[in-house]
Amino acid sequence: MAERPGRPDRDADRDRDAFAPADEIEPKGNQTAVIDSRAACTSVDAGAGTGKTTTMLVRIERAIERGDVDPDDVLVLTFANEAAASIRAAVADRLEPEAAAAIDVYTYHSFCYRLVSEYAYYLGYSPDFEVITERKRRRLVGRLLAETDYDFAAPARYDGSPADLTTAVDQFIAAMSRENVTPAALQAGLPPVRTLELCTEFVLWLEQRAAATLSFDNEALRYFNREEHIEQARESLVDYGKLVSYCREQIAEAPPAFRDDDLVRDVDRYLRTLQRCVTNTIETLSLEEPTTKHLPRALFGNQIRGTATSRLEQTPFGRLKHYIEFLRLARHYTAVYADYHDALDAEGALDFDELVRTATELLEDGSAERSSAHESNGPSARETIADEITDQWTQVYCDEFQDTDETQFSLLTELTDGPDRPDLLAIGDKDQAIYGWRGTDRKGLDRLADAAADHEGIELELNFRSRQEILDL
């Protein structure tokens, strides 16, 4: 099957260089704690150079040597093809050929492809089902846009060409799919059109006011070297704050149907935060700290140092604008998203995210279903399949866990959740989530603590790659 593009080759080279023969490895620092952990779920936050993959492999080797696990009871999952190949090579170097061959090493997508292929008839698919790659998904989106008269225009930030529109819709569908949001759930969560239009007006008012009075078009902020400049800058901020207050008053005085809408409540919370930011910025402006002149246009105008960036999303106003823009896109593109899913169903095909979700469904045997099966003195078909799959392994290891997205996280928790499911060791570096643009979550390791009843979190801090003077910086 086709795979998603993997991480750069430098990461695979790095991991291969890190693997040392077993008899040369002496665990140091918290590596011993990782190797010896007996928790049902162990999460390891391991920074660059701390030997995280080697530690995971030594744990597997020691568990086999102690007789805690048989090689064919071990499943290793990682993100990319290169990483999986490196792990297979390292396992082959450390273990006897028969034991090494018995250990299952997969990428997430190849693992899910195996499961869905094995149970294709149960799921209603052909065993030869097609996997829609990212390139094929984009072509399918382009075809839908060309063949269907959707009632929307391209957003202003695109030039309106078919290629740009296809890219915009494709990116939207990919983001929703990664976040495990179905077209039906998305449609149900959209606000009424008029509510969205009014909230968009609030954002436009604030954006235009900031551009006119809080940018460097305002000479007081551009030069910012006399007392009169700081007074004028503060007056501009006060005027901006009055506009924020006016927007909040409009919400407070609106009919309950508008005021109590979830979107409007969210917007009001952002506006309240903006009010605090205005007050704090007025108090912070100082001629003794000339760089404070950048605060108004950064916080309220989404600009830093001229054209260095025109889009900041981590300020209160930036997040508010991004939120409203997303809902406007969703209002436009949800119909295409639904048609895309219908097209996959009609062709009996799965894209990468649907592949993971479908495999996850095989592992689901919720407590209600378990209770029903118990009362009827027999397991359900789904529970039987779930047990059939999870009984194949007693230990699951996940490398580069920081690169998992929402769908992959659900897969892993279903695979290992419960006393009769395999134990899980997830190891990764929260500071190296290189696929953040693809929906990965650097907090995934932390979320395991909430998802697992028997959890142990361990941090690897000793760096074996960088010189101490670099680490001290």
Tab-separated table of C-alpha atoms in Angstrom:
chain	number	residue	atom	x	y	z
A	1	MET	CA	0.000	0.000	0.000
A	2	ALA	CA	1.053	3.614	-0.434
A	3	GLU	CA	2.351	5.395	2.653
A	4	ARG	CA	2.234	8.982	3.709
A	5	PRO	CA	5.503	10.804	3.105
A	6	GLY	CA	7.865	9.983	5.958
A	7	ARG	CA	10.089	12.216	8.048
A	8	PRO	CA	13.356	13.403	6.492
A	9	ASP	CA	16.091	10.817	6.067
A	10	ARG	CA	18.280	12.605	8.611
A	11	ASP	CA	16.069	11.250	11.397
A	12	ALA	CA	16.484	7.672	10.233
A	13	ASP	CA	20.249	8.190	9.960
A	14	ARG	CA	20.288	9.673	13.434
A	15	ASP	CA	18.451	6.681	14.896
A	16	ARG	CA	20.709	4.164	13.143
A	17	ASP	CA	23.785	5.925	14.547
A	18	ALA	CA	22.294	5.827	18.024
A	19	PHE	CA	21.793	2.047	18.094
A	20	ALA	CA	24.661	0.362	19.933
A	21	PRO	CA	25.187	-3.389	20.392
A	22	ALA	CA	23.383	-4.714	23.461
A	23	ASP	CA	26.526	-5.708	25.313
A	24	GLU	CA	27.865	-2.142	25.022
A	25	ILE	CA	24.797	-0.512	26.591
A	26	GLU	CA	24.774	0.442	30.257
A	27	PRO	CA	21.540	2.300	31.090
A	28	LYS	CA	22.096	5.690	32.698
A	29	GLY	CA	19.850	8.089	34.573
A	30	ASN	CA	16.159	7.397	34.114
A	31	GLN	CA	16.762	4.920	31.303
A	32	THR	CA	16.742	2.185	33.971
A	33	ALA	CA	13.329	3.365	35.192
A	34	VAL	CA	11.961	3.088	31.642
A	35	ILE	CA	13.411	-0.380	31.155
A	36	ASP	CA	12.081	-1.641	34.491
A	37	SER	CA	8.666	0.074	34.528
A	38	ARG	CA	5.766	-2.335	35.110
A	39	ALA	CA	2.928	0.154	34.648
A	40	ALA	CA	0.220	-0.798	32.171
A	41	CYS	CA	0.903	2.514	30.426
A	42	THR	CA	4.329	4.134	30.519
A	43	SER	CA	4.925	7.472	28.784
A	44	VAL	CA	8.487	8.678	28.296
A	45	ASP	CA	9.357	12.270	27.442
A	46	ALA	CA	12.849	12.000	25.992
A	47	GLY	CA	14.679	15.009	24.625
A	48	ALA	CA	16.983	14.954	21.633
A	49	GLY	CA	20.124	12.917	22.249
A	50	THR	CA	18.812	11.062	25.297
A	51	GLY	CA	18.753	7.685	23.532
A	52	LYS	CA	14.997	7.256	23.523
A	53	THR	CA	14.759	4.694	20.733
A	54	THR	CA	17.730	2.733	22.066
A	55	THR	CA	16.132	2.712	25.529
A	56	MET	CA	12.922	1.341	24.072
A	57	LEU	CA	14.770	-1.406	22.228
A	58	VAL	CA	16.826	-2.391	25.289
A	59	ARG	CA	13.575	-2.651	27.251
A	60	ILE	CA	12.204	-5.053	24.625
A	61	GLU	CA	15.398	-7.095	24.679
A	62	ARG	CA	15.560	-7.308	28.472
A	63	ALA	CA	11.865	-8.270	28.699
A	64	ILE	CA	12.463	-11.133	26.263
A	65	GLU	CA	15.613	-12.233	28.123
A	66	ARG	CA	13.740	-12.289	31.449
A	67	GLY	CA	10.938	-14.330	29.918
A	68	ASP	CA	8.389	-11.564	30.602
A	69	VAL	CA	7.256	-11.651	26.984
A	70	ASP	CA	7.682	-13.795	23.889
A	71	PRO	CA	8.985	-12.053	20.766
A	72	ASP	CA	5.763	-12.726	18.870
A	73	ASP	CA	3.829	-10.930	21.641
A	74	VAL	CA	5.606	-7.621	20.911
A	75	LEU	CA	4.212	-4.934	18.605
A	76	VAL	CA	6.234	-1.817	17.722
A	77	LEU	CA	4.556	1.138	15.988
A	78	THR	CA	6.238	4.220	14.629
A	79	PHE	CA	5.385	7.092	12.334
A	80	ALA	CA	7.424	6.719	9.167
A	81	ASN	CA	8.782	3.991	6.922
A	82	GLU	CA	12.408	4.990	7.558
A	83	ALA	CA	11.982	4.736	11.317
A	84	ALA	CA	10.296	1.337	11.035
A	85	ALA	CA	13.159	0.060	8.853
A	86	SER	CA	15.718	1.336	11.380
A	87	ILE	CA	13.953	-0.428	14.238
A	88	ARG	CA	13.749	-3.692	12.293
A	89	ALA	CA	17.488	-3.494	11.567
A	90	ALA	CA	18.329	-2.764	15.196
A	91	VAL	CA	16.155	-5.630	16.447
A	92	ALA	CA	17.870	-7.978	13.983
A	93	ASP	CA	21.279	-6.862	15.303
A	94	ARG	CA	20.354	-7.528	18.917
A	95	LEU	CA	18.283	-10.720	18.828
A	96	GLU	CA	18.496	-14.171	17.374
A	97	PRO	CA	17.103	-14.247	13.825
A	98	GLU	CA	14.001	-16.225	14.796
A	99	ALA	CA	13.174	-13.896	17.699
A	100	ALA	CA	13.816	-10.765	15.635
A	101	ALA	CA	11.558	-11.991	12.838
A	102	ALA	CA	8.748	-12.691	15.312
A	103	ILE	CA	8.515	-9.076	16.525
A	104	ASP	CA	5.899	-7.045	14.627
A	105	VAL	CA	7.175	-3.635	13.503
A	106	TYR	CA	4.776	-1.387	11.572
A	107	THR	CA	4.043	2.193	10.744
A	108	TYR	CA	0.591	3.237	11.942
A	109	HIS	CA	-0.809	3.094	8.439
A	110	SER	CA	0.678	-0.269	7.480
A	111	PHE	CA	-0.613	-1.704	10.781
A	112	CYS	CA	-4.106	-0.385	10.102
A	113	TYR	CA	-3.959	-1.630	6.522
A	114	ARG	CA	-3.228	-5.123	7.851
A	115	LEU	CA	-6.175	-5.042	10.258
A	116	VAL	CA	-8.675	-3.647	7.764
A	117	SER	CA	-7.532	-6.106	5.089
A	118	GLU	CA	-7.932	-9.073	7.448
A	119	TYR	CA	-11.458	-8.037	8.453
A	120	ALA	CA	-12.485	-6.395	5.183
A	121	TYR	CA	-15.575	-8.545	4.634
A	122	TYR	CA	-16.806	-7.893	8.176
A	123	LEU	CA	-16.370	-4.165	7.575
A	124	GLY	CA	-18.126	-4.282	4.215
A	125	TYR	CA	-15.010	-3.673	2.099
A	126	SER	CA	-13.250	-5.704	-0.524
A	127	PRO	CA	-9.912	-7.094	0.694
A	128	ASP	CA	-8.433	-5.240	-2.290
A	129	PHE	CA	-9.850	-1.879	-1.198
A	130	GLU	CA	-8.065	1.206	-2.484
A	131	VAL	CA	-6.130	3.513	-0.176
A	132	ILE	CA	-6.510	7.142	-1.219
A	133	THR	CA	-3.162	8.909	-0.938
A	134	GLU	CA	-2.873	12.636	-0.309
A	135	ARG	CA	-2.316	13.217	-4.022
A	136	LYS	CA	-5.388	11.174	-4.964
A	137	ARG	CA	-7.444	13.011	-2.335
A	138	ARG	CA	-6.523	16.340	-3.887
A	139	ARG	CA	-7.513	15.083	-7.352
A	140	LEU	CA	-10.830	13.846	-5.981
A	141	VAL	CA	-11.507	17.225	-4.332
A	142	GLY	CA	-10.680	18.982	-7.619
A	143	ARG	CA	-13.068	16.709	-9.474
A	144	LEU	CA	-15.885	17.419	-7.003
A	145	LEU	CA	-15.350	21.168	-7.336
A	146	ALA	CA	-15.353	20.924	-11.137
A	147	GLU	CA	-18.446	18.729	-11.363
A	148	THR	CA	-20.613	20.245	-8.611
A	149	ASP	CA	-22.046	23.770	-8.443
A	150	TYR	CA	-21.300	24.591	-4.798
A	151	ASP	CA	-22.903	27.758	-3.538
A	152	PHE	CA	-19.794	29.589	-2.351
A	153	ALA	CA	-16.946	31.700	-3.698
A	154	ALA	CA	-13.244	31.291	-3.066
A	155	PRO	CA	-12.086	33.056	0.116
A	156	ALA	CA	-10.509	36.451	-0.401
A	157	ARG	CA	-7.022	35.272	0.502
A	158	TYR	CA	-6.931	33.008	-2.596
A	159	ASP	CA	-6.844	34.351	-6.125
A	160	GLY	CA	-9.931	32.441	-7.162
A	161	SER	CA	-8.171	30.035	-9.537
A	162	PRO	CA	-9.402	26.419	-9.554
A	163	ALA	CA	-5.991	25.230	-8.310
A	164	ASP	CA	-5.992	27.585	-5.326
A	165	LEU	CA	-9.554	26.713	-4.435
A	166	THR	CA	-8.772	23.009	-4.664
A	167	THR	CA	-5.775	23.501	-2.377
A	168	ALA	CA	-7.864	25.430	0.154
A	169	VAL	CA	-10.653	22.840	0.282
A	170	ASP	CA	-8.191	19.935	0.333
A	171	GLN	CA	-6.331	21.438	3.300
A	172	PHE	CA	-9.601	21.971	5.127
A	173	ILE	CA	-10.734	18.374	4.546
A	174	ALA	CA	-7.347	17.044	5.647
A	175	ALA	CA	-7.467	19.085	8.858
A	176	MET	CA	-10.991	17.973	9.743
A	177	SER	CA	-10.175	14.361	8.987
A	178	ARG	CA	-7.066	14.403	11.185
A	179	GLU	CA	-9.043	15.909	14.037
A	180	ASN	CA	-11.578	13.090	13.727
A	181	VAL	CA	-14.428	15.486	12.918
A	182	THR	CA	-17.053	13.951	10.654
A	183	PRO	CA	-19.041	16.024	8.149
A	184	ALA	CA	-22.220	15.443	10.191
A	185	ALA	CA	-20.582	16.578	13.439
A	186	LEU	CA	-19.113	19.616	11.694
A	187	GLN	CA	-22.456	20.592	10.183
A	188	ALA	CA	-24.200	20.209	13.545
A	189	GLY	CA	-21.646	22.473	15.224
A	190	LEU	CA	-21.850	25.379	12.784
A	191	PRO	CA	-23.532	28.579	14.016
A	192	PRO	CA	-26.445	30.214	12.159
A	193	VAL	CA	-25.354	32.252	9.155
A	194	ARG	CA	-26.550	35.588	10.588
A	195	THR	CA	-24.777	34.953	13.900
A	196	LEU	CA	-21.534	34.275	12.071
A	197	GLU	CA	-21.965	37.413	9.946
A	198	LEU	CA	-22.436	39.624	13.007
A	199	CYS	CA	-19.421	38.160	14.776
A	200	THR	CA	-17.400	38.680	11.603
A	201	GLU	CA	-18.411	42.371	11.715
A	202	PHE	CA	-16.966	42.668	15.238
A	203	VAL	CA	-13.669	41.246	14.007
A	204	LEU	CA	-13.571	43.582	10.994
A	205	TRP	CA	-14.273	46.649	13.161
A	206	LEU	CA	-11.441	45.763	15.516
A	207	GLU	CA	-9.050	44.911	12.703
A	208	GLN	CA	-9.723	48.163	10.856
A	209	ARG	CA	-9.391	50.271	14.015
A	210	ALA	CA	-6.075	48.612	14.890
A	211	ALA	CA	-4.752	49.145	11.348
A	212	ALA	CA	-5.697	52.829	11.464
A	213	THR	CA	-4.524	53.762	14.971
A	214	LEU	CA	-2.233	51.075	16.421
A	215	SER	CA	0.079	50.432	13.474
A	216	PHE	CA	3.206	52.426	12.637
A	217	ASP	CA	1.019	54.674	10.501
A	218	ASN	CA	0.480	56.287	13.878
A	219	GLU	CA	3.535	58.564	14.215
A	220	ALA	CA	3.456	58.322	17.999
A	221	LEU	CA	4.121	54.579	17.787
A	222	ARG	CA	6.481	54.885	14.818
A	223	TYR	CA	8.875	57.319	16.515
A	224	PHE	CA	8.022	56.753	20.204
A	225	ASN	CA	10.732	59.001	21.659
A	226	ARG	CA	8.859	61.808	23.429
A	227	GLU	CA	6.377	61.964	26.294
A	228	GLU	CA	3.684	63.243	23.952
A	229	HIS	CA	4.155	60.089	21.869
A	230	ILE	CA	3.447	57.813	24.786
A	231	GLU	CA	0.370	59.849	25.727
A	232	GLN	CA	-0.948	59.701	22.166
A	233	ALA	CA	-0.284	55.945	21.995
A	234	ARG	CA	-2.189	55.441	25.237
A	235	GLU	CA	-5.096	57.507	23.940
A	236	SER	CA	-5.224	55.318	20.810
A	237	LEU	CA	-5.311	52.228	23.015
A	238	VAL	CA	-8.096	53.716	25.127
A	239	ASP	CA	-10.135	54.358	21.971
A	240	TYR	CA	-9.507	50.799	20.831
A	241	GLY	CA	-10.591	49.549	24.252
A	242	LYS	CA	-13.810	51.548	23.949
A	243	LEU	CA	-14.565	49.764	20.664
A	244	VAL	CA	-13.985	46.403	22.348
A	245	SER	CA	-16.384	47.454	25.123
A	246	TYR	CA	-18.941	48.568	22.527
A	247	CYS	CA	-18.802	45.127	20.877
A	248	ARG	CA	-19.403	43.489	24.238
A	249	GLU	CA	-22.313	45.833	24.918
A	250	GLN	CA	-23.850	44.871	21.589
A	251	ILE	CA	-23.682	41.236	22.657
A	252	ALA	CA	-25.096	41.907	26.127
A	253	GLU	CA	-28.055	43.843	24.699
A	254	ALA	CA	-28.821	41.331	21.929
A	255	PRO	CA	-31.764	38.893	22.082
A	256	PRO	CA	-31.084	35.682	24.042
A	257	ALA	CA	-31.056	33.557	20.873
A	258	PHE	CA	-27.973	35.471	19.711
A	259	ARG	CA	-26.384	36.184	23.083
A	260	ASP	CA	-26.545	32.566	24.262
A	261	ASP	CA	-25.152	31.013	21.083
A	262	ASP	CA	-21.941	29.061	21.745
A	263	LEU	CA	-20.026	31.074	19.151
A	264	VAL	CA	-21.136	34.384	20.649
A	265	ARG	CA	-20.160	33.233	24.125
A	266	ASP	CA	-16.717	32.329	22.791
A	267	VAL	CA	-16.374	35.694	21.045
A	268	ASP	CA	-17.345	37.506	24.233
A	269	ARG	CA	-14.648	35.624	26.150
A	270	TYR	CA	-12.059	36.671	23.582
A	271	LEU	CA	-13.257	40.271	23.814
A	272	ARG	CA	-12.984	40.186	27.593
A	273	THR	CA	-9.393	38.995	27.232
A	274	LEU	CA	-8.729	41.781	24.729
A	275	GLN	CA	-9.931	44.319	27.291
A	276	ARG	CA	-7.388	43.023	29.797
A	277	CYS	CA	-4.684	43.144	27.126
A	278	VAL	CA	-5.503	46.773	26.367
A	279	THR	CA	-5.190	47.704	30.041
A	280	ASN	CA	-1.929	45.783	30.432
A	281	THR	CA	-0.464	47.311	27.268
A	282	ILE	CA	-1.297	50.847	28.420
A	283	GLU	CA	0.506	50.143	31.690
A	284	THR	CA	3.487	48.523	29.946
A	285	LEU	CA	4.267	51.204	27.344
A	286	SER	CA	7.460	52.954	28.368
A	287	LEU	CA	9.990	55.246	26.697
A	288	GLU	CA	12.648	53.499	28.788
A	289	GLU	CA	11.775	50.283	26.918
A	290	PRO	CA	11.404	51.440	23.288
A	291	THR	CA	10.529	47.936	22.089
A	292	THR	CA	7.203	48.181	23.938
A	293	LYS	CA	5.988	50.301	21.005
A	294	HIS	CA	5.603	47.025	19.072
A	295	LEU	CA	3.031	45.632	21.523
A	296	PRO	CA	-0.109	47.395	20.184
A	297	ARG	CA	0.331	46.332	16.566
A	298	ALA	CA	1.446	42.817	17.548
A	299	LEU	CA	-1.383	42.156	20.022
A	300	PHE	CA	-4.205	43.892	18.156
A	301	GLY	CA	-2.985	44.270	14.557
A	302	ASN	CA	-1.292	40.901	13.952
A	303	GLN	CA	1.945	42.536	12.801
A	304	ILE	CA	5.556	42.231	13.901
A	305	ARG	CA	8.320	44.356	12.454
A	306	GLY	CA	6.778	45.480	9.206
A	307	THR	CA	6.131	42.661	6.781
A	308	ALA	CA	8.001	39.973	8.749
A	309	THR	CA	4.630	38.379	9.288
A	310	SER	CA	1.105	39.351	8.448
A	311	ARG	CA	-0.605	36.659	10.473
A	312	LEU	CA	-0.240	35.996	14.199
A	313	GLU	CA	-2.612	33.408	15.620
A	314	GLN	CA	-1.345	33.175	19.192
A	315	THR	CA	-2.520	36.611	20.339
A	316	PRO	CA	-6.071	37.032	21.659
A	317	PHE	CA	-7.119	38.914	18.537
A	318	GLY	CA	-5.190	36.553	16.265
A	319	ARG	CA	-6.946	33.546	17.787
A	320	LEU	CA	-10.332	35.257	17.549
A	321	LYS	CA	-9.790	36.115	13.889
A	322	HIS	CA	-8.549	32.606	13.108
A	323	TYR	CA	-11.600	31.119	14.883
A	324	ILE	CA	-14.042	33.207	12.852
A	325	GLU	CA	-12.160	32.523	9.622
A	326	PHE	CA	-12.286	28.803	10.290
A	327	LEU	CA	-16.054	28.881	10.819
A	328	ARG	CA	-16.507	30.840	7.602
A	329	LEU	CA	-14.452	28.245	5.731
A	330	ALA	CA	-16.405	25.453	7.396
A	331	ARG	CA	-19.661	27.089	6.331
A	332	HIS	CA	-18.360	27.070	2.739
A	333	TYR	CA	-16.598	23.714	2.607
A	334	THR	CA	-18.646	21.310	4.731
A	335	ALA	CA	-20.753	20.284	1.728
A	336	VAL	CA	-17.616	19.353	-0.221
A	337	TYR	CA	-16.316	17.429	2.813
A	338	ALA	CA	-19.570	15.435	2.963
A	339	ASP	CA	-19.450	14.713	-0.777
A	340	TYR	CA	-15.832	13.603	-0.441
A	341	HIS	CA	-16.843	11.014	2.172
A	342	ASP	CA	-19.751	9.893	-0.016
A	343	ALA	CA	-17.338	9.432	-2.933
A	344	LEU	CA	-15.029	7.285	-0.782
A	345	ASP	CA	-17.978	5.158	0.305
A	346	ALA	CA	-19.182	4.760	-3.286
A	347	GLU	CA	-15.750	3.591	-4.410
A	348	GLY	CA	-15.182	1.381	-1.353
A	349	ALA	CA	-11.982	3.323	-0.681
A	350	LEU	CA	-10.316	4.731	2.430
A	351	ASP	CA	-7.949	7.642	2.857
A	352	PHE	CA	-5.182	7.490	5.458
A	353	ASP	CA	-7.236	8.936	8.299
A	354	GLU	CA	-10.267	6.787	7.492
A	355	LEU	CA	-7.958	3.784	7.398
A	356	VAL	CA	-6.869	4.486	10.983
A	357	ARG	CA	-10.428	5.209	12.117
A	358	THR	CA	-11.751	2.018	10.536
A	359	ALA	CA	-9.060	-0.045	12.237
A	360	THR	CA	-9.910	1.680	15.514
A	361	GLU	CA	-13.560	0.650	15.113
A	362	LEU	CA	-12.436	-2.981	15.052
A	363	LEU	CA	-10.844	-2.473	18.475
A	364	GLU	CA	-13.850	-0.800	20.062
A	365	ASP	CA	-15.936	-2.943	22.377
A	366	GLY	CA	-17.461	-0.321	24.674
A	367	SER	CA	-18.501	-1.102	28.233
A	368	ALA	CA	-22.195	-1.106	27.306
A	369	GLU	CA	-21.548	-3.734	24.672
A	370	ARG	CA	-19.487	-5.754	27.160
A	371	SER	CA	-22.312	-5.604	29.717
A	372	SER	CA	-24.861	-6.661	27.112
A	373	ALA	CA	-22.675	-9.559	26.053
A	374	HIS	CA	-22.211	-10.618	29.662
A	375	GLU	CA	-25.955	-10.570	30.317
A	376	SER	CA	-26.608	-12.661	27.222
A	377	ASN	CA	-23.826	-15.073	28.194
A	378	GLY	CA	-22.005	-14.507	24.944
A	379	PRO	CA	-19.678	-11.936	23.394
A	380	SER	CA	-20.769	-9.699	20.527
A	381	ALA	CA	-19.159	-10.049	17.117
A	382	ARG	CA	-17.287	-6.792	17.575
A	383	GLU	CA	-16.019	-7.792	21.004
A	384	THR	CA	-14.878	-11.128	19.619
A	385	ILE	CA	-12.952	-9.376	16.840
A	386	ALA	CA	-11.464	-6.835	19.255
A	387	ASP	CA	-10.247	-9.610	21.545
A	388	GLU	CA	-8.998	-11.592	18.566
A	389	ILE	CA	-6.828	-8.655	17.537
A	390	THR	CA	-5.559	-7.489	20.920
A	391	ASP	CA	-4.805	-11.022	22.137
A	392	GLN	CA	-2.036	-11.181	19.535
A	393	TRP	CA	0.236	-8.969	21.672
A	394	THR	CA	0.963	-8.377	25.342
A	395	GLN	CA	3.239	-5.358	24.890
A	396	VAL	CA	2.900	-2.430	22.485
A	397	TYR	CA	5.712	0.059	21.936
A	398	CYS	CA	5.204	3.399	20.214
A	399	ASP	CA	8.240	5.330	19.047
A	400	GLU	CA	8.185	9.041	18.128
A	401	PHE	CA	4.874	9.357	19.941
A	402	GLN	CA	4.945	13.150	19.671
A	403	ASP	CA	4.093	12.792	15.976
A	404	THR	CA	0.777	11.003	16.522
A	405	ASP	CA	-2.396	12.869	15.614
A	406	GLU	CA	-5.886	12.556	17.077
A	407	THR	CA	-6.890	9.528	14.999
A	408	GLN	CA	-3.679	7.663	15.834
A	409	PHE	CA	-4.027	8.518	19.526
A	410	SER	CA	-7.522	6.992	19.520
A	411	LEU	CA	-6.167	3.874	17.826
A	412	LEU	CA	-3.507	3.394	20.498
A	413	THR	CA	-5.810	3.959	23.438
A	414	GLU	CA	-8.352	1.488	22.054
A	415	LEU	CA	-5.601	-1.034	21.375
A	416	THR	CA	-4.209	-0.878	24.927
A	417	ASP	CA	-7.073	0.331	27.134
A	418	GLY	CA	-8.195	-2.114	29.815
A	419	PRO	CA	-6.732	-4.858	31.994
A	420	ASP	CA	-7.172	-7.457	29.255
A	421	ARG	CA	-5.379	-5.362	26.640
A	422	PRO	CA	-1.626	-5.105	25.942
A	423	ASP	CA	0.628	-2.859	28.025
A	424	LEU	CA	1.787	0.336	26.309
A	425	LEU	CA	5.114	2.142	26.298
A	426	ALA	CA	4.950	5.444	24.408
A	427	ILE	CA	8.197	7.308	23.951
A	428	GLY	CA	8.776	10.652	22.276
A	429	ASP	CA	10.031	14.202	22.563
A	430	LYS	CA	7.362	16.818	23.215
A	431	ASP	CA	9.682	19.516	21.854
A	432	GLN	CA	10.099	17.783	18.482
A	433	ALA	CA	6.552	17.411	17.166
A	434	ILE	CA	7.698	18.025	13.580
A	435	TYR	CA	4.287	17.378	12.041
A	436	GLY	CA	2.374	20.035	13.995
A	437	TRP	CA	1.087	21.393	10.682
A	438	ARG	CA	-0.499	17.983	10.135
A	439	GLY	CA	-2.495	18.048	13.329
A	440	THR	CA	-0.083	16.320	15.692
A	441	ASP	CA	-0.335	17.153	19.367
A	442	ARG	CA	2.778	17.755	21.482
A	443	LYS	CA	0.613	17.137	24.574
A	444	GLY	CA	-0.190	13.580	23.481
A	445	LEU	CA	2.196	12.088	26.050
A	446	ASP	CA	0.505	14.079	28.814
A	447	ARG	CA	-2.933	12.931	27.664
A	448	LEU	CA	-1.967	9.313	28.258
A	449	ALA	CA	-1.962	10.026	31.994
A	450	ASP	CA	-5.662	10.878	31.774
A	451	ALA	CA	-6.477	8.004	29.423
A	452	ALA	CA	-4.842	5.201	31.450
A	453	ALA	CA	-5.709	4.110	34.981
A	454	ASP	CA	-2.270	2.564	35.642
A	455	HIS	CA	0.155	5.151	34.248
A	456	GLU	CA	3.755	6.093	34.915
A	457	GLY	CA	5.398	9.128	33.348
A	458	ILE	CA	9.185	9.205	33.060
A	459	GLU	CA	11.475	11.907	31.687
A	460	LEU	CA	14.860	11.197	30.102
A	461	GLU	CA	17.170	14.171	30.587
A	462	LEU	CA	20.742	12.900	30.114
A	463	ASN	CA	21.972	13.981	26.682
A	464	PHE	CA	24.547	11.698	25.057
A	465	ARG	CA	24.886	13.630	21.812
A	466	SER	CA	25.580	17.293	22.639
A	467	ARG	CA	28.518	18.736	24.544
A	468	GLN	CA	27.729	20.152	27.992
A	469	GLU	CA	28.495	23.739	27.000
A	470	ILE	CA	25.761	23.490	24.342
A	471	LEU	CA	23.272	22.028	26.834
A	472	ASP	CA	24.015	24.865	29.252
A	473	LEU	CA	22.902	27.526	26.772
